[in-house]
PDB file of C-alpha atoms and ligand atoms in Angstrom:
ATOM      1  CA  MET A 286     -45.042  76.201-166.218  1.00 86.00           C
ATOM      2  CA  TYR A 287     -45.182  79.488-168.067  1.00 87.00           C
ATOM      3  CA  VAL A 288     -48.593  80.187-169.578  1.00 90.00           C
ATOM      4  CA  TYR A 289     -49.689  83.038-171.778  1.00 91.00           C
ATOM      5  CA  ALA A 290     -53.036  84.479-170.665  1.00 91.00           C
ATOM      6  CA  ARG A 291     -54.315  86.453-173.593  1.00 89.00           C
ATOM      7  CA  GLY A 292     -55.743  89.863-172.702  1.00 88.00           C
ATOM      8  CA  SER A 293     -55.571  89.154-168.981  1.00 86.00           C
ATOM      9  CA  ARG A 294     -54.580  92.706-168.091  1.00 83.00           C
ATOM     10  CA  GLN A 295     -57.782  94.132-169.469  1.00 85.00           C
ATOM     11  CA  ILE A 296     -60.369  94.786-166.831  1.00 83.00           C
ATOM     12  CA  LYS A 297     -63.076  92.884-168.728  1.00 86.00           C
ATOM     13  CA  SER A 298     -60.893  89.853-169.327  1.00 88.00           C
ATOM     14  CA  LYS A 299     -62.245  86.547-168.065  1.00 87.00           C
ATOM     15  CA  PHE A 300     -58.662  85.726-167.042  1.00 90.00           C
ATOM     16  CA  MET A 301     -57.988  88.819-164.971  1.00 86.00           C
ATOM     17  CA  ALA A 302     -58.853  87.383-161.553  1.00 86.00           C
ATOM     18  CA  ALA A 303     -57.260  84.031-162.356  1.00 89.00           C
ATOM     19  CA  SER A 304     -53.965  85.555-163.434  1.00 88.00           C
ATOM     20  CA  LEU A 305     -53.405  87.636-160.307  1.00 89.00           C
ATOM     21  CA  LYS A 306     -50.420  86.757-158.180  1.00 91.00           C
ATOM     22  CA  PHE A 307     -50.917  83.973-155.583  1.00 95.00           C
ATOM     23  CA  THR A 308     -54.062  82.634-157.273  1.00 95.00           C
ATOM     24  CA  TYR A 309     -54.758  78.959-156.788  1.00 96.00           C
ATOM     25  CA  GLY A 310     -57.215  77.344-159.175  1.00 95.00           C
ATOM     26  CA  ASP A 311     -57.935  75.036-162.073  1.00 95.00           C
ATOM     27  CA  PHE A 312     -56.347  76.015-165.348  1.00 94.00           C
ATOM     28  CA  VAL A 313     -56.943  74.511-168.790  1.00 95.00           C
ATOM     29  CA  VAL A 314     -53.896  75.117-170.948  1.00 93.00           C
ATOM     30  CA  ASN A 315     -53.420  74.534-174.659  1.00 93.00           C
ATOM     31  CA  THR A 316     -49.891  73.242-175.083  1.00 89.00           C
ATOM     32  CA  SER A 317     -50.090  72.406-178.766  1.00 83.00           C
ATOM     33  CA  ASP A 318     -48.423  75.640-179.922  1.00 72.00           C
ATOM     34  CA  LYS A 319     -44.914  76.647-179.006  1.00 85.00           C
ATOM     35  CA  LEU A 320     -46.524  78.868-176.396  1.00 90.00           C
ATOM     36  CA  ASN A 321     -48.637  77.469-173.578  1.00 91.00           C
ATOM     37  CA  ILE A 322     -51.929  79.331-173.923  1.00 93.00           C
ATOM     38  CA  LEU A 323     -54.562  79.629-171.215  1.00 94.00           C
ATOM     39  CA  GLN A 324     -57.972  78.406-172.390  1.00 94.00           C
ATOM     40  CA  GLU A 325     -60.027  78.364-169.207  1.00 95.00           C
ATOM     41  CA  ALA A 326     -59.431  79.307-165.599  1.00 94.00           C
ATOM     42  CA  THR A 327     -61.396  78.755-162.418  1.00 94.00           C
ATOM     43  CA  PRO A 328     -59.807  80.452-159.398  1.00 94.00           C
ATOM     44  CA  LYS A 329     -60.304  78.630-156.099  1.00 95.00           C
ATOM     45  CA  SER A 330     -58.470  80.946-153.745  1.00 94.00           C
ATOM     46  CA  SER A 331     -56.616  84.219-154.106  1.00 94.00           C
ATOM     47  CA  PHE A 332     -55.397  84.598-150.517  1.00 97.00           C
ATOM     48  CA  PHE A 333     -56.668  88.165-150.391  1.00 95.00           C
ATOM     49  CA  GLY A 334     -55.616  88.541-146.759  1.00 96.00           C
ATOM     50  CA  LEU A 335     -52.000  88.792-147.908  1.00 97.00           C
ATOM     51  CA  GLN A 336     -52.725  92.318-149.133  1.00 94.00           C
ATOM     52  CA  LYS A 337     -53.211  93.435-145.545  1.00 95.00           C
ATOM     53  CA  ASN A 338     -49.762  92.503-144.293  1.00 96.00           C
ATOM     54  CA  ILE A 339     -46.684  93.435-146.281  1.00 96.00           C
ATOM     55  CA  ASN A 340     -44.439  91.007-144.369  1.00 97.00           C
ATOM     56  CA  ALA A 341     -46.852  88.147-145.024  1.00 98.00           C
ATOM     57  CA  MET A 342     -46.917  89.030-148.707  1.00 97.00           C
ATOM     58  CA  CYS A 343     -43.118  89.154-148.948  1.00 98.00           C
ATOM     59  CA  LEU A 344     -42.898  85.774-147.263  1.00 98.00           C
ATOM     60  CA  ALA A 345     -45.522  84.400-149.684  1.00 98.00           C
ATOM     61  CA  ASP A 346     -43.204  85.466-152.515  1.00 98.00           C
ATOM     62  CA  TYR A 347     -40.373  83.461-150.979  1.00 98.00           C
ATOM     63  CA  VAL A 348     -42.561  80.415-150.366  1.00 98.00           C
ATOM     64  CA  CYS A 349     -43.698  80.460-154.009  1.00 97.00           C
ATOM     65  CA  GLU A 350     -40.163  80.972-155.310  1.00 97.00           C
ATOM     66  CA  VAL A 351     -38.943  77.935-153.371  1.00 98.00           C
ATOM     67  CA  LEU A 352     -41.899  75.895-154.677  1.00 97.00           C
ATOM     68  CA  ALA A 353     -41.074  76.875-158.266  1.00 95.00           C
ATOM     69  CA  ASP A 354     -37.432  76.029-157.630  1.00 96.00           C
ATOM     70  CA  VAL A 355     -37.937  72.537-156.192  1.00 97.00           C
ATOM     71  CA  THR A 356     -40.546  71.391-158.729  1.00 96.00           C
ATOM     72  CA  VAL A 357     -40.114  70.366-162.344  1.00 93.00           C
ATOM     73  CA  ASP A 358     -42.321  71.554-165.218  1.00 86.00           C
ATOM     74  CA  GLY A 359     -45.012  69.046-166.057  1.00 82.00           C
ATOM     75  CA  GLU A 360     -44.382  66.793-163.050  1.00 92.00           C
ATOM     76  CA  PRO A 361     -46.935  66.582-160.228  1.00 93.00           C
ATOM     77  CA  ALA A 362     -45.698  67.795-156.845  1.00 96.00           C
ATOM     78  CA  GLU A 363     -48.698  67.299-154.634  1.00 96.00           C
ATOM     79  CA  GLU A 364     -46.984  67.379-151.251  1.00 97.00           C
ATOM     80  CA  ALA A 365     -44.926  70.469-152.032  1.00 98.00           C
ATOM     81  CA  LEU A 366     -48.026  72.216-153.378  1.00 97.00           C
ATOM     82  CA  ARG A 367     -50.096  71.262-150.334  1.00 97.00           C
ATOM     83  CA  LEU A 368     -47.437  72.591-147.954  1.00 98.00           C
ATOM     84  CA  THR A 369     -47.242  75.844-149.916  1.00 98.00           C
ATOM     85  CA  LEU A 370     -51.029  76.264-149.954  1.00 98.00           C
ATOM     86  CA  ASN A 371     -51.209  75.589-146.198  1.00 97.00           C
ATOM     87  CA  CYS A 372     -48.611  78.287-145.581  1.00 98.00           C
ATOM     88  CA  LEU A 373     -50.294  80.799-147.916  1.00 98.00           C
ATOM     89  CA  HIS A 374     -53.579  80.107-146.161  1.00 97.00           C
ATOM     90  CA  VAL A 375     -52.310  80.764-142.618  1.00 97.00           C
ATOM     91  CA  LEU A 376     -50.390  83.834-143.823  1.00 98.00           C
ATOM     92  CA  SER A 377     -53.493  85.181-145.513  1.00 98.00           C
ATOM     93  CA  GLU A 378     -55.603  84.546-142.427  1.00 97.00           C
ATOM     94  CA  GLY A 379     -52.958  86.114-140.198  1.00 96.00           C
ATOM     95  CA  LYS A 380     -53.067  83.026-137.996  1.00 95.00           C
ATOM     96  CA  TYR A 381     -49.354  82.873-137.274  1.00 96.00           C
ATOM     97  CA  ALA A 382     -46.436  85.284-137.405  1.00 96.00           C
ATOM     98  CA  PRO A 383     -44.707  85.224-140.808  1.00 97.00           C
ATOM     99  CA  ASP A 384     -41.387  84.270-139.151  1.00 98.00           C
ATOM    100  CA  ASP A 385     -43.014  81.168-137.643  1.00 98.00           C
ATOM    101  CA  VAL A 386     -44.636  80.227-140.950  1.00 98.00           C
ATOM    102  CA  LYS A 387     -41.219  80.534-142.574  1.00 98.00           C
ATOM    103  CA  THR A 388     -39.674  78.137-140.045  1.00 98.00           C
ATOM    104  CA  VAL A 389     -42.442  75.576-140.524  1.00 98.00           C
ATOM    105  CA  PHE A 390     -42.318  75.900-144.315  1.00 98.00           C
ATOM    106  CA  GLU A 391     -38.545  75.387-144.421  1.00 98.00           C
ATOM    107  CA  LEU A 392     -38.507  72.438-142.038  1.00 98.00           C
ATOM    108  CA  ARG A 393     -41.460  70.701-143.668  1.00 98.00           C
ATOM    109  CA  MET A 394     -40.046  71.306-147.134  1.00 98.00           C
ATOM    110  CA  THR A 395     -36.942  69.319-146.165  1.00 98.00           C
ATOM    111  CA  GLU A 396     -39.276  66.452-145.296  1.00 97.00           C
ATOM    112  CA  VAL A 397     -41.205  66.790-148.582  1.00 98.00           C
ATOM    113  CA  LEU A 398     -37.915  66.677-150.486  1.00 97.00           C
ATOM    114  CA  GLY A 399     -36.588  63.758-148.440  1.00 97.00           C
ATOM    115  CA  ILE A 400     -33.600  65.694-147.116  1.00 97.00           C
ATOM    116  CA  ASN A 401     -34.876  66.258-143.572  1.00 97.00           C
ATOM    117  CA  PRO A 402     -32.470  65.849-140.648  1.00 97.00           C
ATOM    118  CA  ASP A 403     -32.920  63.090-138.080  1.00 97.00           C
ATOM    119  CA  LEU A 404     -33.301  65.089-134.885  1.00 97.00           C
ATOM    120  CA  SER A 405     -34.573  62.342-132.623  1.00 95.00           C
ATOM    121  CA  CYS A 406     -31.211  61.445-131.068  1.00 96.00           C
ATOM    122  CA  CYS A 407     -27.439  61.336-131.512  1.00 96.00           C
ATOM    123  CA  ALA A 408     -26.687  59.545-134.779  1.00 96.00           C
ATOM    124  CA  ARG A 409     -23.740  57.706-133.239  1.00 95.00           C
ATOM    125  CA  CYS A 410     -24.764  56.590-129.751  1.00 96.00           C
ATOM    126  CA  GLY A 411     -28.542  57.071-129.859  1.00 96.00           C
ATOM    127  CA  ALA A 412     -28.569  59.370-126.817  1.00 95.00           C
ATOM    128  CA  ALA A 413     -31.685  61.547-126.616  1.00 94.00           C
ATOM    129  CA  GLY A 414     -32.575  64.414-124.264  1.00 93.00           C
ATOM    130  CA  LYS A 415     -29.099  65.953-124.149  1.00 94.00           C
ATOM    131  CA  ASP A 416     -28.640  69.653-123.394  1.00 95.00           C
ATOM    132  CA  TRP A 417     -27.126  70.334-126.753  1.00 93.00           C
ATOM    133  CA  TYR A 418     -25.844  68.757-129.933  1.00 95.00           C
ATOM    134  CA  TYR A 419     -23.928  69.494-133.067  1.00 93.00           C
ATOM    135  CA  LEU A 420     -26.103  69.424-136.166  1.00 94.00           C
ATOM    136  CA  ASP A 421     -24.156  68.205-139.160  1.00 92.00           C
ATOM    137  CA  VAL A 422     -26.163  70.071-141.790  1.00 93.00           C
ATOM    138  CA  MET A 423     -25.203  68.274-144.980  1.00 92.00           C
ATOM    139  CA  ASN A 424     -25.394  64.801-143.418  1.00 92.00           C
ATOM    140  CA  GLY A 425     -28.658  65.716-141.681  1.00 95.00           C
ATOM    141  CA  GLU A 426     -27.684  64.233-138.330  1.00 95.00           C
ATOM    142  CA  LEU A 427     -27.187  65.173-134.705  1.00 95.00           C
ATOM    143  CA  VAL A 428     -24.005  64.326-132.814  1.00 94.00           C
ATOM    144  CA  CYS A 429     -24.000  64.620-129.029  1.00 94.00           C
ATOM    145  CA  ARG A 430     -21.270  66.343-127.087  1.00 89.00           C
ATOM    146  CA  ASP A 431     -19.742  63.079-125.840  1.00 90.00           C
ATOM    147  CA  CYS A 432     -19.504  61.557-129.306  1.00 91.00           C
ATOM    148  CA  GLY A 433     -18.215  64.816-130.727  1.00 85.00           C
ATOM    149  CA  ARG A 434     -15.645  65.271-127.932  1.00 77.00           C
ATOM    150  CA  GLY A 435     -12.037  65.276-128.977  1.00 62.00           C
ATOM    151  CA  GLU A 436     -13.096  65.564-132.553  1.00 62.00           C
ATOM    152  CA  GLU A 437     -13.409  69.284-132.418  1.00 59.00           C
ATOM    153  CA  ASP A 438      -9.868  69.886-133.608  1.00 55.00           C
ATOM    154  CA  GLU A 439     -10.252  67.273-136.281  1.00 55.00           C
ATOM    155  CA  ARG A 440     -13.577  68.795-137.188  1.00 58.00           C
ATOM    156  CA  MET A 441     -11.994  72.166-137.534  1.00 53.00           C
ATOM    157  CA  SER A 442      -9.555  70.778-140.088  1.00 52.00           C
ATOM    158  CA  GLU A 443     -12.387  68.952-141.781  1.00 53.00           C
ATOM    159  CA  ILE A 444     -14.310  72.165-141.955  1.00 54.00           C
ATOM    160  CA  THR A 445     -11.544  73.784-143.923  1.00 52.00           C
ATOM    161  CA  ARG A 446     -11.040  70.718-146.107  1.00 53.00           C
ATOM    162  CA  THR A 447     -14.566  69.773-147.002  1.00 58.00           C
ATOM    163  CA  ALA A 448     -16.632  72.768-145.943  1.00 62.00           C
ATOM    164  CA  ARG A 449     -18.566  70.728-143.421  1.00 75.00           C
ATOM    165  CA  ILE A 450     -21.372  72.790-141.964  1.00 86.00           C
ATOM    166  CA  ILE A 451     -21.846  72.341-138.229  1.00 88.00           C
ATOM    167  CA  VAL A 452     -24.533  74.164-136.264  1.00 91.00           C
ATOM    168  CA  MET A 453     -25.002  74.112-132.514  1.00 92.00           C
ATOM    169  CA  MET A 454     -28.459  73.033-131.470  1.00 94.00           C
ATOM    170  CA  THR A 455     -29.882  72.725-127.969  1.00 96.00           C
ATOM    171  CA  GLY A 456     -31.917  69.689-126.999  1.00 96.00           C
ATOM    172  CA  ALA A 457     -35.034  71.877-126.752  1.00 96.00           C
ATOM    173  CA  GLU A 458     -34.479  73.213-130.265  1.00 97.00           C
ATOM    174  CA  ALA A 459     -33.881  69.733-131.676  1.00 97.00           C
ATOM    175  CA  TYR A 460     -37.027  68.439-129.986  1.00 96.00           C
ATOM    176  CA  ALA A 461     -39.147  71.331-131.290  1.00 97.00           C
ATOM    177  CA  ALA A 462     -37.820  71.053-134.851  1.00 97.00           C
ATOM    178  CA  ASP A 463     -38.306  67.278-134.813  1.00 97.00           C
ATOM    179  CA  ARG A 464     -41.944  67.767-133.792  1.00 96.00           C
ATOM    180  CA  ILE A 465     -42.590  70.281-136.559  1.00 97.00           C
ATOM    181  CA  ILE A 466     -41.066  67.967-139.172  1.00 97.00           C
ATOM    182  CA  ASN A 467     -42.980  64.900-138.038  1.00 96.00           C
ATOM    183  CA  ALA A 468     -46.294  66.358-136.823  1.00 96.00           C
ATOM    184  CA  ASP A 469     -49.618  65.682-138.547  1.00 95.00           C
ATOM    185  CA  ARG A 470     -50.380  68.362-141.083  1.00 91.00           C
ATOM    186  CA  ASN A 471     -52.993  70.044-138.885  1.00 90.00           C
ATOM    187  CA  ARG A 472     -50.536  70.327-135.981  1.00 94.00           C
ATOM    188  CA  MET A 473     -47.385  71.386-137.761  1.00 96.00           C
ATOM    189  CA  PHE A 474     -47.706  75.033-136.706  1.00 96.00           C
ATOM    190  CA  SER A 475     -47.403  74.287-132.990  1.00 92.00           C
ATOM    191  CA  LEU A 476     -44.134  76.031-132.191  1.00 95.00           C
ATOM    192  CA  PRO A 477     -42.608  76.406-128.720  1.00 95.00           C
ATOM    193  CA  ALA A 478     -43.768  79.400-126.689  1.00 96.00           C
ATOM    194  CA  ASP A 479     -40.242  80.652-125.978  1.00 97.00           C
ATOM    195  CA  PRO A 480     -39.457  83.388-128.537  1.00 96.00           C
ATOM    196  CA  ALA A 481     -35.696  82.740-128.256  1.00 96.00           C
ATOM    197  CA  ILE A 482     -36.162  79.115-129.322  1.00 97.00           C
ATOM    198  CA  ARG A 483     -38.467  80.146-132.167  1.00 97.00           C
ATOM    199  CA  ARG A 484     -35.925  82.683-133.416  1.00 97.00           C
ATOM    200  CA  ARG A 485     -33.121  80.135-133.309  1.00 97.00           C
ATOM    201  CA  LEU A 486     -35.272  77.510-135.078  1.00 98.00           C
ATOM    202  CA  GLY A 487     -35.814  80.018-137.853  1.00 97.00           C
ATOM    203  CA  GLU A 488     -32.069  80.512-138.280  1.00 97.00           C
ATOM    204  CA  ILE A 489     -31.408  76.774-138.310  1.00 97.00           C
ATOM    205  CA  SER A 490     -34.249  75.882-140.702  1.00 98.00           C
ATOM    206  CA  GLU A 491     -33.095  78.522-143.170  1.00 97.00           C
ATOM    207  CA  LYS A 492     -29.465  77.491-143.010  1.00 96.00           C
ATOM    208  CA  TYR A 493     -30.420  73.851-143.443  1.00 97.00           C
ATOM    209  CA  LEU A 494     -32.756  74.253-146.414  1.00 98.00           C
ATOM    210  CA  LEU A 495     -30.670  76.792-148.312  1.00 97.00           C
ATOM    211  CA  ASN A 496     -27.469  74.789-147.925  1.00 94.00           C
ATOM    212  CA  HIS A 497     -29.202  71.695-149.262  1.00 96.00           C
ATOM    213  CA  LEU A 498     -30.727  73.607-152.172  1.00 96.00           C
ATOM    214  CA  GLU A 499     -27.315  75.248-152.694  1.00 93.00           C
ATOM    215  CA  ARG A 500     -28.651  78.701-153.369  1.00 94.00           C
ATOM    216  CA  SER A 501     -30.049  81.911-151.967  1.00 95.00           C
ATOM    217  CA  TYR A 502     -33.338  83.620-152.811  1.00 97.00           C
ATOM    218  CA  LYS A 503     -33.812  87.290-153.616  1.00 97.00           C
ATOM    219  CA  THR A 504     -37.352  87.093-152.254  1.00 98.00           C
ATOM    220  CA  LEU A 505     -35.928  85.926-148.915  1.00 98.00           C
ATOM    221  CA  ASP A 506     -33.398  88.763-148.802  1.00 97.00           C
ATOM    222  CA  PHE A 507     -36.238  91.181-149.486  1.00 97.00           C
ATOM    223  CA  TYR A 508     -38.436  89.629-146.795  1.00 98.00           C
ATOM    224  CA  LYS A 509     -35.623  90.055-144.282  1.00 97.00           C
ATOM    225  CA  GLU A 510     -35.119  93.681-145.231  1.00 97.00           C
ATOM    226  CA  MET A 511     -38.827  94.342-144.830  1.00 95.00           C
ATOM    227  CA  THR A 512     -39.064  92.672-141.440  1.00 93.00           C
ATOM    228  CA  LYS A 513     -36.106  94.680-140.176  1.00 88.00           C
ATOM    229  CA  LEU A 514     -37.962  97.956-140.755  1.00 80.00           C
TER     230      LEU A 514
HETATM  231 ZN1   ZN B 824     -23.659  60.454-129.002  1.00 56.00          ZN
END
């Protein structure tokens, strides 16, 4: 929600610390006027470590923009908030590379929103442990090569008709993404050691989440520009 913090830019203001970007805390808001007005604020964490790493800070912007986008004013969103705070925390502490935090955030957010893919096996025949699969992004399911065989031409025509989004995914990538989505909260950042798999997971998680949310994010474009430098 948008809240007006009176005088918060003044150095002596009691709201200055609490109204800094990325501040997590308790806020008492008077909503009786047309404006929401901040009455009291108790910051709990400001994630100061973000200041030390420009890429981490840019990613934090993206994470917060997605959170604001998927939540509704006045409605609790505990799981989405907890995921966001976890990601801000590890970014601030420099525990994991921003690219890896992005992958975990995107995959876990699909789970929070109930739109996560089923990556455990082929949706049609139940085969697991295959070398590679098709990921049907909008249906959130894997199809193995055998089940998808012969359909490729048909699929191509379907692609043009209904804009079906198909992504190739190796078995190792599907396994790793499945683990991230379903891991306990304290183990969700355990990504595979192979940098090629991690890079590919990042591409897939982004494509998946953004297609489901049907939008792009300026903060994400900016993050990508910064990490290219
Ligand atoms: Zn199959």
